[in-house]
XYZ file of C-alpha atoms in Angstrom:
563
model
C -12.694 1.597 -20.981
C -15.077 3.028 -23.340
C -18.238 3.994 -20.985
C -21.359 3.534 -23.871
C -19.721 -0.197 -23.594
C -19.797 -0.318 -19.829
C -23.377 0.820 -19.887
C -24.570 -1.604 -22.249
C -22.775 -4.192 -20.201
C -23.923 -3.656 -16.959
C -27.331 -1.313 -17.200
C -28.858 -2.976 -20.228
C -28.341 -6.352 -19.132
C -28.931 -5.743 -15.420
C -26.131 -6.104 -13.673
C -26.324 -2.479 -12.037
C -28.866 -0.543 -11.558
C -29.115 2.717 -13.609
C -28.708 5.090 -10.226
C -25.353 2.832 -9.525
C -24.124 3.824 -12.351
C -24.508 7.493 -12.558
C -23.007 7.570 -9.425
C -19.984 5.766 -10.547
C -19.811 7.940 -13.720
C -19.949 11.198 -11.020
C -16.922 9.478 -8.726
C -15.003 9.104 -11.528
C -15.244 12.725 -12.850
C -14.954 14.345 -9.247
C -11.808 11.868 -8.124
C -10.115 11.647 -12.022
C -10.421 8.136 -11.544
C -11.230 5.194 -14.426
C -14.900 4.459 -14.226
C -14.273 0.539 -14.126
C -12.084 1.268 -11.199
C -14.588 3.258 -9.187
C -17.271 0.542 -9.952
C -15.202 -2.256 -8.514
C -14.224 -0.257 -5.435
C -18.077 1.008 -4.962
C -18.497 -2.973 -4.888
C -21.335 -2.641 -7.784
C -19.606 -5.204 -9.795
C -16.556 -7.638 -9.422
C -13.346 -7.176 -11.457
C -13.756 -10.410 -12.803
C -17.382 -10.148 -13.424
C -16.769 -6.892 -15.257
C -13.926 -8.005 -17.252
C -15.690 -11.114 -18.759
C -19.280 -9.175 -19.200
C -17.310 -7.061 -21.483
C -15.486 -10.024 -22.565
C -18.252 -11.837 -24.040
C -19.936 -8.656 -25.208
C -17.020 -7.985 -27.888
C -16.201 -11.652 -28.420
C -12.663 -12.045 -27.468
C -10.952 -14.069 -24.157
C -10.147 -12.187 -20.827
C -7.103 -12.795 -18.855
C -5.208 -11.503 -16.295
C -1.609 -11.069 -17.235
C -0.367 -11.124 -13.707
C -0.915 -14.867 -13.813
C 1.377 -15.850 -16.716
C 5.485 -15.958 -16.643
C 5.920 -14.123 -20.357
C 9.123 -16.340 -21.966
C 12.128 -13.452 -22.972
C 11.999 -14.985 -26.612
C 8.292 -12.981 -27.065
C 9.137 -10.125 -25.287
C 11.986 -9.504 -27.362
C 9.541 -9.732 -30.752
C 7.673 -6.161 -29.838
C 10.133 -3.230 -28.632
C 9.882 -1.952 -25.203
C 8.626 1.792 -26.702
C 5.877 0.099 -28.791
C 4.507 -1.502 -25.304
C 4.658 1.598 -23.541
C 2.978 3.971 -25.733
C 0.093 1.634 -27.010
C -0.571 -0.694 -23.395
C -0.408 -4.038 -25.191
C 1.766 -6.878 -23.532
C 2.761 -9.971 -25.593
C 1.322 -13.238 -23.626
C 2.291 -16.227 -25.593
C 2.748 -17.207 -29.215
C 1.504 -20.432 -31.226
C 2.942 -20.841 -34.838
C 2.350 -17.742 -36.298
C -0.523 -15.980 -34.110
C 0.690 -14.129 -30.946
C -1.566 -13.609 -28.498
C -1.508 -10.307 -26.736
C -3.182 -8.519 -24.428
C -5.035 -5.079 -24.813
C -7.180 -2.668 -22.502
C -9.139 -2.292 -25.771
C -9.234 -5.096 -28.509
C -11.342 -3.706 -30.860
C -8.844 -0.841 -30.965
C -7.553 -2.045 -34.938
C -4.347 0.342 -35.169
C -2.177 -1.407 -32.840
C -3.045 -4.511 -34.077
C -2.149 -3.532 -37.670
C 0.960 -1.846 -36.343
C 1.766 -4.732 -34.573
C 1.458 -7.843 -37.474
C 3.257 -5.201 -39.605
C 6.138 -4.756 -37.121
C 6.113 -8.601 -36.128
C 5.135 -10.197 -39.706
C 3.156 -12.570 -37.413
C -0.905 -13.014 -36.428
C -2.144 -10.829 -33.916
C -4.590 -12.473 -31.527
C -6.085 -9.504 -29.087
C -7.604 -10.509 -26.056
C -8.928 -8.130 -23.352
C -7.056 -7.436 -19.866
C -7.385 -4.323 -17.308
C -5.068 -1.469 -17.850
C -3.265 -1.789 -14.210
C -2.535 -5.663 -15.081
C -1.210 -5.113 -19.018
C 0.634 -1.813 -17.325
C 2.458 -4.332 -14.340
C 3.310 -7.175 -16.510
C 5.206 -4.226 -19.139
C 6.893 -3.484 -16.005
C 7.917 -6.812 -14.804
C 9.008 -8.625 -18.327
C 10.704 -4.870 -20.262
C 11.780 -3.383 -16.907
C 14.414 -6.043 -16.413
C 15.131 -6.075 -20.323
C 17.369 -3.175 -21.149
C 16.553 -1.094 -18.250
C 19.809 0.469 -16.618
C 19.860 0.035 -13.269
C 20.693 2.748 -10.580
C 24.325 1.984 -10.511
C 24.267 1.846 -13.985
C 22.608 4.868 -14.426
C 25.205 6.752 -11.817
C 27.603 5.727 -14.013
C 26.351 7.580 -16.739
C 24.791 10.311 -15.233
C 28.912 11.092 -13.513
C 30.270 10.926 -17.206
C 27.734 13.171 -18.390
C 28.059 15.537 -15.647
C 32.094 15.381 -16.125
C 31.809 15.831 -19.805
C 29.197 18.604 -19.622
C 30.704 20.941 -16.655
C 34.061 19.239 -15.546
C 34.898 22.055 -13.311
C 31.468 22.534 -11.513
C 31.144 19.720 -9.363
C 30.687 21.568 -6.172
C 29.330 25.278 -4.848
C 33.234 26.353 -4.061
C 33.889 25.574 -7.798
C 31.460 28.128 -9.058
C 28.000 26.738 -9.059
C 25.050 27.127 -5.828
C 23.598 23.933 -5.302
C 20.279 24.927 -6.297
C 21.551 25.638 -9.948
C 23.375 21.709 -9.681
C 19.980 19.931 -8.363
C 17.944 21.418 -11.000
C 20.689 19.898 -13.587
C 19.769 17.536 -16.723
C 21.779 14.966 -14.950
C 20.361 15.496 -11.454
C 16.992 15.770 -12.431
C 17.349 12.482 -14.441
C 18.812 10.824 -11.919
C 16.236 11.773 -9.068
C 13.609 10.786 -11.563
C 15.104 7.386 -12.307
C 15.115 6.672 -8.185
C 11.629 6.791 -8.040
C 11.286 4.925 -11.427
C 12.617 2.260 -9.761
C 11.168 2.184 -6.529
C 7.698 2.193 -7.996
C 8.476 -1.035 -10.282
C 9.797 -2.637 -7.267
C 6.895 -1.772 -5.161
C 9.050 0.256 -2.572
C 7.111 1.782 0.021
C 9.795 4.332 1.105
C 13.064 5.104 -0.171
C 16.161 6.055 2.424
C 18.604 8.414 1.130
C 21.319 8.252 3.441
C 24.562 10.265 3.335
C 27.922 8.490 4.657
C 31.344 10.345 4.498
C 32.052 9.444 1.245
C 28.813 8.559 -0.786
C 25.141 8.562 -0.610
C 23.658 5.429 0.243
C 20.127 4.679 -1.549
C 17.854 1.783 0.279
C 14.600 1.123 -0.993
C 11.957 -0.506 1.954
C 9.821 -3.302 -0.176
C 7.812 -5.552 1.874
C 8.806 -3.746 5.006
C 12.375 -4.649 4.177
C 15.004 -2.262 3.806
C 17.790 -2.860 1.051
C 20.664 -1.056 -0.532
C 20.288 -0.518 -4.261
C 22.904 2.189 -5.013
C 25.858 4.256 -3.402
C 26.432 7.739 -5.341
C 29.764 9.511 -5.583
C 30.385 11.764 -3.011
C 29.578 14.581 -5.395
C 26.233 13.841 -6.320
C 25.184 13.761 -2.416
C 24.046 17.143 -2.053
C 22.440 17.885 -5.491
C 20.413 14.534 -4.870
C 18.865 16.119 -1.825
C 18.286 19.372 -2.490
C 16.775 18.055 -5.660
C 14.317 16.187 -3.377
C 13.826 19.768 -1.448
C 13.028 21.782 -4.422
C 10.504 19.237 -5.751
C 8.934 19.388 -1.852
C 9.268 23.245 -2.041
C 11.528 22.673 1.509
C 14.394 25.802 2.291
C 17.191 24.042 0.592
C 19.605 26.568 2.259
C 18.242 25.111 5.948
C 20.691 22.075 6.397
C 21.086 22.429 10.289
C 16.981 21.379 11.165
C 14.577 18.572 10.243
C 12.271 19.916 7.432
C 9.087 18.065 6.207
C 7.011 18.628 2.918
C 5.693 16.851 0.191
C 5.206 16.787 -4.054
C 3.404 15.027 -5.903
C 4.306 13.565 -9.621
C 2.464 11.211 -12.142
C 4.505 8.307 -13.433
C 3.387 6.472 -16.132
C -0.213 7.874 -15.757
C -0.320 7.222 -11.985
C -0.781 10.145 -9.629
C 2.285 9.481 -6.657
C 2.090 11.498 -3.549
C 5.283 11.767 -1.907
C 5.811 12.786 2.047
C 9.437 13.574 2.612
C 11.265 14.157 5.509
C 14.868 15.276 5.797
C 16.967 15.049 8.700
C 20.935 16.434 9.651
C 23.381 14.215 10.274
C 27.086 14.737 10.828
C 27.468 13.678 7.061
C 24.872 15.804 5.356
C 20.813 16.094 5.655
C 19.616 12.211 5.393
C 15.815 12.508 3.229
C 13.210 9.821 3.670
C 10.415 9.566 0.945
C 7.327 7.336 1.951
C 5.323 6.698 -1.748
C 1.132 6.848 -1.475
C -0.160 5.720 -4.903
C -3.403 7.052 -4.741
C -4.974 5.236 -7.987
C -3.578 1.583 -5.880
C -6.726 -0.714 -5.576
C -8.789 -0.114 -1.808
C -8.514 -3.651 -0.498
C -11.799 -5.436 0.716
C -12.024 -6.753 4.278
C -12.113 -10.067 2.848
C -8.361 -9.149 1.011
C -6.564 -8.328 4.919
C -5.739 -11.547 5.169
C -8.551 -12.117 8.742
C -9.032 -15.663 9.313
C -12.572 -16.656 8.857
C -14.066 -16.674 12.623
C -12.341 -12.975 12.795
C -13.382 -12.048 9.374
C -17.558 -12.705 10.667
C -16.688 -11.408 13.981
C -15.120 -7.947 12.667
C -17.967 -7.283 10.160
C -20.367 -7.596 12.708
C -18.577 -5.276 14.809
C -17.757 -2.329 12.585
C -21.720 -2.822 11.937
C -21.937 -1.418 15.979
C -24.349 1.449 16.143
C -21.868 3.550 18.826
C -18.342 2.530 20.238
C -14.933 2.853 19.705
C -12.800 0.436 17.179
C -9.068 0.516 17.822
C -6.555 -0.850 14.903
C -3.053 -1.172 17.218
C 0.458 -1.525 15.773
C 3.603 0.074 15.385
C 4.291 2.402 12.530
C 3.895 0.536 9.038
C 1.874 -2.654 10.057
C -1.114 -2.190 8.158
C -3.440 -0.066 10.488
C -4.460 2.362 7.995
C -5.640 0.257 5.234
C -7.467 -1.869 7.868
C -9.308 1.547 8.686
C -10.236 1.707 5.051
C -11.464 -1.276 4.403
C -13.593 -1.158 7.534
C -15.344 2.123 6.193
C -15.630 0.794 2.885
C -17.887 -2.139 3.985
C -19.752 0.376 6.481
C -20.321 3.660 3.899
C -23.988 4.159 2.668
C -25.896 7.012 1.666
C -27.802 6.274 5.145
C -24.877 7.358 6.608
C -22.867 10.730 7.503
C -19.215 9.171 7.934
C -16.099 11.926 8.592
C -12.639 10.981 8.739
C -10.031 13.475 10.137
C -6.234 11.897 9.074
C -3.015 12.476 8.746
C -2.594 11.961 5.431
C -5.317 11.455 3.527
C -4.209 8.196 1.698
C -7.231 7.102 -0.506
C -10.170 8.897 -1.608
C -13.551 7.280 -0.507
C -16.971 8.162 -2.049
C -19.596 9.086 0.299
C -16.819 10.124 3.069
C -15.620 13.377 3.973
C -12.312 13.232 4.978
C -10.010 15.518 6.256
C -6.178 16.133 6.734
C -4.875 17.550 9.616
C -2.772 20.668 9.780
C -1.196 21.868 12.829
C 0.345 24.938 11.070
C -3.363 25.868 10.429
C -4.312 25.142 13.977
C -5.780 21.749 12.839
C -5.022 18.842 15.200
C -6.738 15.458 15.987
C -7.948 17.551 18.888
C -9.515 20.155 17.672
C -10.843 18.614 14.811
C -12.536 16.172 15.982
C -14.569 18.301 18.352
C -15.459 20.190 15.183
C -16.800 17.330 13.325
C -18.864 16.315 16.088
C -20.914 19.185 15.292
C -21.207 18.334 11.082
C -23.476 15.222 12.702
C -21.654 12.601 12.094
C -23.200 8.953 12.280
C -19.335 7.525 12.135
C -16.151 9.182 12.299
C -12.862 7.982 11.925
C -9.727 9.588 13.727
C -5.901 8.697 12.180
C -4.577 8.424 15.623
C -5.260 9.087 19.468
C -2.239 10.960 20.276
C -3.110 12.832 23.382
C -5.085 12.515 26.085
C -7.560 15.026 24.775
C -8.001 13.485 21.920
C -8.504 10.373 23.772
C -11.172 12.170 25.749
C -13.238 13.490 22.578
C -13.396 10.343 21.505
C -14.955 8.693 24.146
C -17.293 11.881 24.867
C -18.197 11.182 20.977
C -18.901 7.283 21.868
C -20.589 8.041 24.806
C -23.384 10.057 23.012
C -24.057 7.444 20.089
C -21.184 7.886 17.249
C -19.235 4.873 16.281
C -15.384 5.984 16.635
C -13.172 4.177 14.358
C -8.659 5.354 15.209
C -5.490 3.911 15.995
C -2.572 3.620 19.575
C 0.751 2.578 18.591
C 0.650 -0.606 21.220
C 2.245 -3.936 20.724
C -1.043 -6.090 21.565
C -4.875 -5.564 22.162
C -4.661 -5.486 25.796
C -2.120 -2.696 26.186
C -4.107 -0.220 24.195
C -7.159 -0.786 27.325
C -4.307 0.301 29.346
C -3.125 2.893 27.154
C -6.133 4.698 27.290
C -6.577 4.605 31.449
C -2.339 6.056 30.983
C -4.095 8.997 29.318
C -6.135 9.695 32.326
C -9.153 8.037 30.921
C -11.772 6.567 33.416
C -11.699 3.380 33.647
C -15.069 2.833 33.870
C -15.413 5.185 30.521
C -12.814 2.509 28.888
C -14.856 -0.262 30.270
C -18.096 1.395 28.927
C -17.173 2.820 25.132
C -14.319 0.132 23.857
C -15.913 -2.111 21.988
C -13.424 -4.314 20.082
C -9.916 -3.848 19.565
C -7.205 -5.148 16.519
C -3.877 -5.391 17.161
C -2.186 -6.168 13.994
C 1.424 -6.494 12.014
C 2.382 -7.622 8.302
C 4.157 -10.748 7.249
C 5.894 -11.145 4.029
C 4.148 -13.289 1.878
C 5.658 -16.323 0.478
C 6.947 -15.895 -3.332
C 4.538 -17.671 -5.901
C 6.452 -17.752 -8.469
C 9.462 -20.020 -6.476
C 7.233 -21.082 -3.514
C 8.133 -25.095 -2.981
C 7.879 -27.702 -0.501
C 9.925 -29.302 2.381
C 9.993 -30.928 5.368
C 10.361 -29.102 8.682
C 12.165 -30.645 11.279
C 10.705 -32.544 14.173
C 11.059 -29.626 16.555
C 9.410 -27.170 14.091
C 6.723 -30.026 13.578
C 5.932 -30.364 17.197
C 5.781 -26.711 17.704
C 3.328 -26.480 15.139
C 1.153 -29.231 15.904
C 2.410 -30.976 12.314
C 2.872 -34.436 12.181
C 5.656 -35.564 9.735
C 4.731 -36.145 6.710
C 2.995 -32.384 6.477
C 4.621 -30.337 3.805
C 5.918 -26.637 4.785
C 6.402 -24.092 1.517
C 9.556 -21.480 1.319
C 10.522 -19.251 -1.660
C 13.682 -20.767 -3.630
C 14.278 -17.028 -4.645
C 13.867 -15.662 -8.230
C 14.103 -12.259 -10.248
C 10.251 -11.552 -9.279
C 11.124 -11.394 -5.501
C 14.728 -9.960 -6.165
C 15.853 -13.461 -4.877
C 13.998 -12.879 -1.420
C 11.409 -15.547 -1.671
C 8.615 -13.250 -0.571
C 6.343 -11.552 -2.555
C 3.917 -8.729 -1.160
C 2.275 -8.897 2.496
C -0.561 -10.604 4.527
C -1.927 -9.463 7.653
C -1.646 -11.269 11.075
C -4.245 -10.253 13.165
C -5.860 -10.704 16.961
C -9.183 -9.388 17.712
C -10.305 -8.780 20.920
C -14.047 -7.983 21.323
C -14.754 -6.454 24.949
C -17.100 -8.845 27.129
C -18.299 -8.535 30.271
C -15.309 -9.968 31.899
C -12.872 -7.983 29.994
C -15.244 -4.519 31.259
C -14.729 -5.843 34.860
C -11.256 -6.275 34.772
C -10.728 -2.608 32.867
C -12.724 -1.387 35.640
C -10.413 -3.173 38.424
C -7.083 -1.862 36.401
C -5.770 -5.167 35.915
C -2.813 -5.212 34.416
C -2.421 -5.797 30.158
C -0.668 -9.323 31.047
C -3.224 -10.438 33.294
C -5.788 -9.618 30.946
C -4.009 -11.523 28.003
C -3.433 -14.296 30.160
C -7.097 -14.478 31.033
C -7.735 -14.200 27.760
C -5.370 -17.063 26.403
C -6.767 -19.134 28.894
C -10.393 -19.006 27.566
C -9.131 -20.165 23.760
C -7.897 -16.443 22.736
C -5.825 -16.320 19.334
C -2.571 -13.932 19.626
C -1.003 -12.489 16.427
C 1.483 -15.675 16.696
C -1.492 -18.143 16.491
C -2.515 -16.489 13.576
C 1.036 -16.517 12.154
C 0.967 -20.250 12.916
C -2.187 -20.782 10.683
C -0.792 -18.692 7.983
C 2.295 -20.847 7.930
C 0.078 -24.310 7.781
C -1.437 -23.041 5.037
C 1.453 -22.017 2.891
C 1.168 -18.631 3.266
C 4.206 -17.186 4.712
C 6.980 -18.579 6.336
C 7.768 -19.598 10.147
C 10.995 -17.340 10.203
C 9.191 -14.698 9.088
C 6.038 -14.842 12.254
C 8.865 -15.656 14.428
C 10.500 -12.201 13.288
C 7.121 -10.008 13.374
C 5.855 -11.399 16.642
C 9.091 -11.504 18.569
C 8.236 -11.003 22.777
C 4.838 -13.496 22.082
């Protein structure tokens, strides 16, 4: 967005102060980041509010394309290219006049292209780039877009017609010369093409004896999208190793690297691991869009007594803050919201992660590298020398990190990191495990989160029923209450969820809970203490969730199994 036009918007009419807005305008240029983007993170302004300033300034509507199901019949008026190249999706048509949406309206050359092209009225109407960009992807992706299998298909005849002899290294080609292929490269390329537009997290290539089996992991989820020929199982791989700069001739160990590639205009960080198996190396890529949207403490999905009572506590002037969970429940982006509400210029705040998966102003943050002799150890008795006011530590791994941490605590730094534990209680106990006082637990623990993620519930075929009596009675229903389910459609690949919520429990240390660290009670005992004075588990926060619509009962009965 033009940045004279967000000036005049937001300075001129006093929305922002000047000083807010240089130092948006310098966050942009130092993190190659959109300027409206940086001012919604930096909380100056709200997406909405920003949107419909800018709105009103140039005298056309603002919507949010997300929020309307685009009928095939319009879609198939403007070609898929056209879409692409200028960022304009079609919204709706009346008579003669379509209405579409555009990053920039006033922008008169796809408009003219576009009444030429259509023979109809063009009605512009602003929308953010991410939103026009996600609906092109949604309503053209499925519309003439080859799917994996379909593109195996082609991508075997082309390699037959091409080279029908070199299908393998015995018939005359190294496998470095068949994963850097036309068809390979395509094909590797069209994998994560796909996997981005169906908001895959990770993507599993797995060899079996005869083919290569791709799963993509969406909403925590893993599904199988494609099988390759047994031929294209090695060049697929060792495609993935070149692009991660991994020794391509090393089959026999576990090798981990990383690449990064921009895909349509995003900047995607890969980490990939590969592994041996008895049927070739299996290769797991986990996908960290770094231009995705921070989320707001209010966005976690916190109930509201937990929401007030985890503001106040990241707001603690020294402590530790534990997020707990197992691999993939959330625990990072909880950690990033939390410093988000907390930065200031006031403040020196230091993170020290493994990896660095969004880029906060005001923070220095650091990845670590063991290679380099840079652990969670190490490091974090470094920073505590760069005076740091808050520091945040990706994980407590050892027991020496374990005891920096509380050494930092102890002398008036607020410690924000992670345990892999299945409940608040256990990570107090983890902690004395790692030959930690118990009286230093007792003394620098100040709250702790355990936390997983629930599939949410699919808008766009959520509907009613009627639980049964037993479900009704378990969650304190009576009968005539309404429960909501997805029906399954092509936006939720016929799941009937759609994107993630988190369910949370929040255990703030108290005087009773110090006395009971102190006397080594036992995680159970102190969760059934705690249960006993009115304490909300993960599944009590699952059970809310599902009164409200939000997810499902299967689903908290899957996450929170052992509750």
């Amino acid at each position: 967005m033009d940045k004279e036009l967000l000036h005049k918007v937001l300075v001129q009419d006093g929305k922002i102060s000047e000083n807010q807005f240089k130092r948006a305008c310098d966050d942009s240029a130092a993190h190659n980041t959109e300027l409206e983007k940086i001012l919604i993170s930096n909380r100056f302004v709200s997406r909405d509010d920003l949107y419909q300033a800018v709105a009103k300034t140039i005298n056309v509507p603002y919507i949010d394309p997300s929020s309307y199901v685009i009928d095939q019949e319009i879609i198939a008026l403007i070609p898929e290219k056209f879409v692409r190249e200028y960022k304009v999706v079609p919204i709706f048509r009346v008579a003669n006049t379509i209405t579409v949406a555009m990053e920039n309206p006033q922008d008169i050359g796809p408009i003219d292209e576009l009444s030429l092209l259509t023979g109809l009225e063009i009605s512009p109407v602003l929308a953010p780039l991410d939103s026009i960009e996600n609906a092109i992807n949604r309503f053209y992706g499925s519309k003439g877009d080859k799917s994996l299998t379909e593109a195996i298909t082609v991508i075997d005849q082309e390699a037959s017609s091409t080279e029908p002899k070199a299908t393998s290294v015995e018939e005359g080609k190294s496998i470095e010369e068949l994963a850097s292929e036309a068809p390979i490269v395509k094909f590797v390329n069209k994998i994560i093409q796909q996997a981005l537009k169906e908001r895959a997290s990770d993507i599993h290539l797995e060899p079996d004896e005869k083919t290569l089996r791709i799963r993509f992991r969406v909403d925590g989820i893993l599904r199988i999208v494609a099988e390759t020929p047994d031929t294209m199982k090695m060049p697929v791989v060792s495609r993935i190793k070149i692009l991660s700069k991994l020794n391509i001739a090393e089959k026999r160990r576990p090798q981990d690297g990383q690449f990064e590639m921009a895909v349509e205009g995003k900047r995607i960080d890969f980490r990939v691991s590969t592994f041996p198996t008895i049927y070739g190396e299996a290769c797991v890529l986990r996908i960290l869009d770094k231009t995705s949207v921070l989320l707001g403490l209010a966005d976690l999905g916190f109930s509201p007594e937990n929401l007030i009572k985890f503001s106040a506590l990241i707001r603690s002037p020294y402590g530790i803050i534990l997020v707990t969970g197992p691999t993939g429940s959330g625990k990072t982006t909880t950690l990033y919201a939390a410093l988000d509400a907390v930065r200031s210029e006031e403040d020196n705040i230091i993170t020290l992660e493994d990896p660095v998966e969004y880029h906060l102003p005001l923070i220095r943050q650091s990845q670590i590298n063991p290679k380099a002799g840079l652990t969670f150890a190490n490091g974090l008795r470094s920073i505590l020398r760069q005076d740091p006011d808050i520091i945040m530590v990706g994980e407590i791994r050892d027991a020496e990190t374990a005891e920096i941490a509380v050494q930092a605590a102890l002398t008036g730094h607020l410690v924000f990191s992670t345990l892999h534990t299945n409940n608040a209680c256990v990570a107090l106990t983890r902690l004395i495990d790692m030959e930690i006082e118990p009286f230093l637990v007792s003394s620098t623990v100040i709250g702790v989160i355990a936390q997983r993620l629930a599939r949410r519930i699919c808008e766009f075929c959520k509907e009613p029923y009627h639980a049964i009596r037993e479900v009704s009675s378990h969650l304190h229903l009576d009968s005539s209450t309404n429960l909501f389910k997805g029906k399954g459609c092509s936006e939720c690949n016929d799941t009937g969820y759609r994107g993630r919520i988190g369910l949370y429990e929040l255990l703030i240390i108290d005087n009773s809970l110090r006395k009971m660290i102190v006397e080594k009670a036992s995680s159970e005992a102190m969760q059934n203490f705690l249960i006993s004075k009115g304490f909300k588990t993960m599944r009590d926060d699952g059970l809310d969730k599902v009164r409200k619509g939000v997810t499902t009962l299967e689903e908290v009965l899957r996450i929170t199994h052992g509750y």
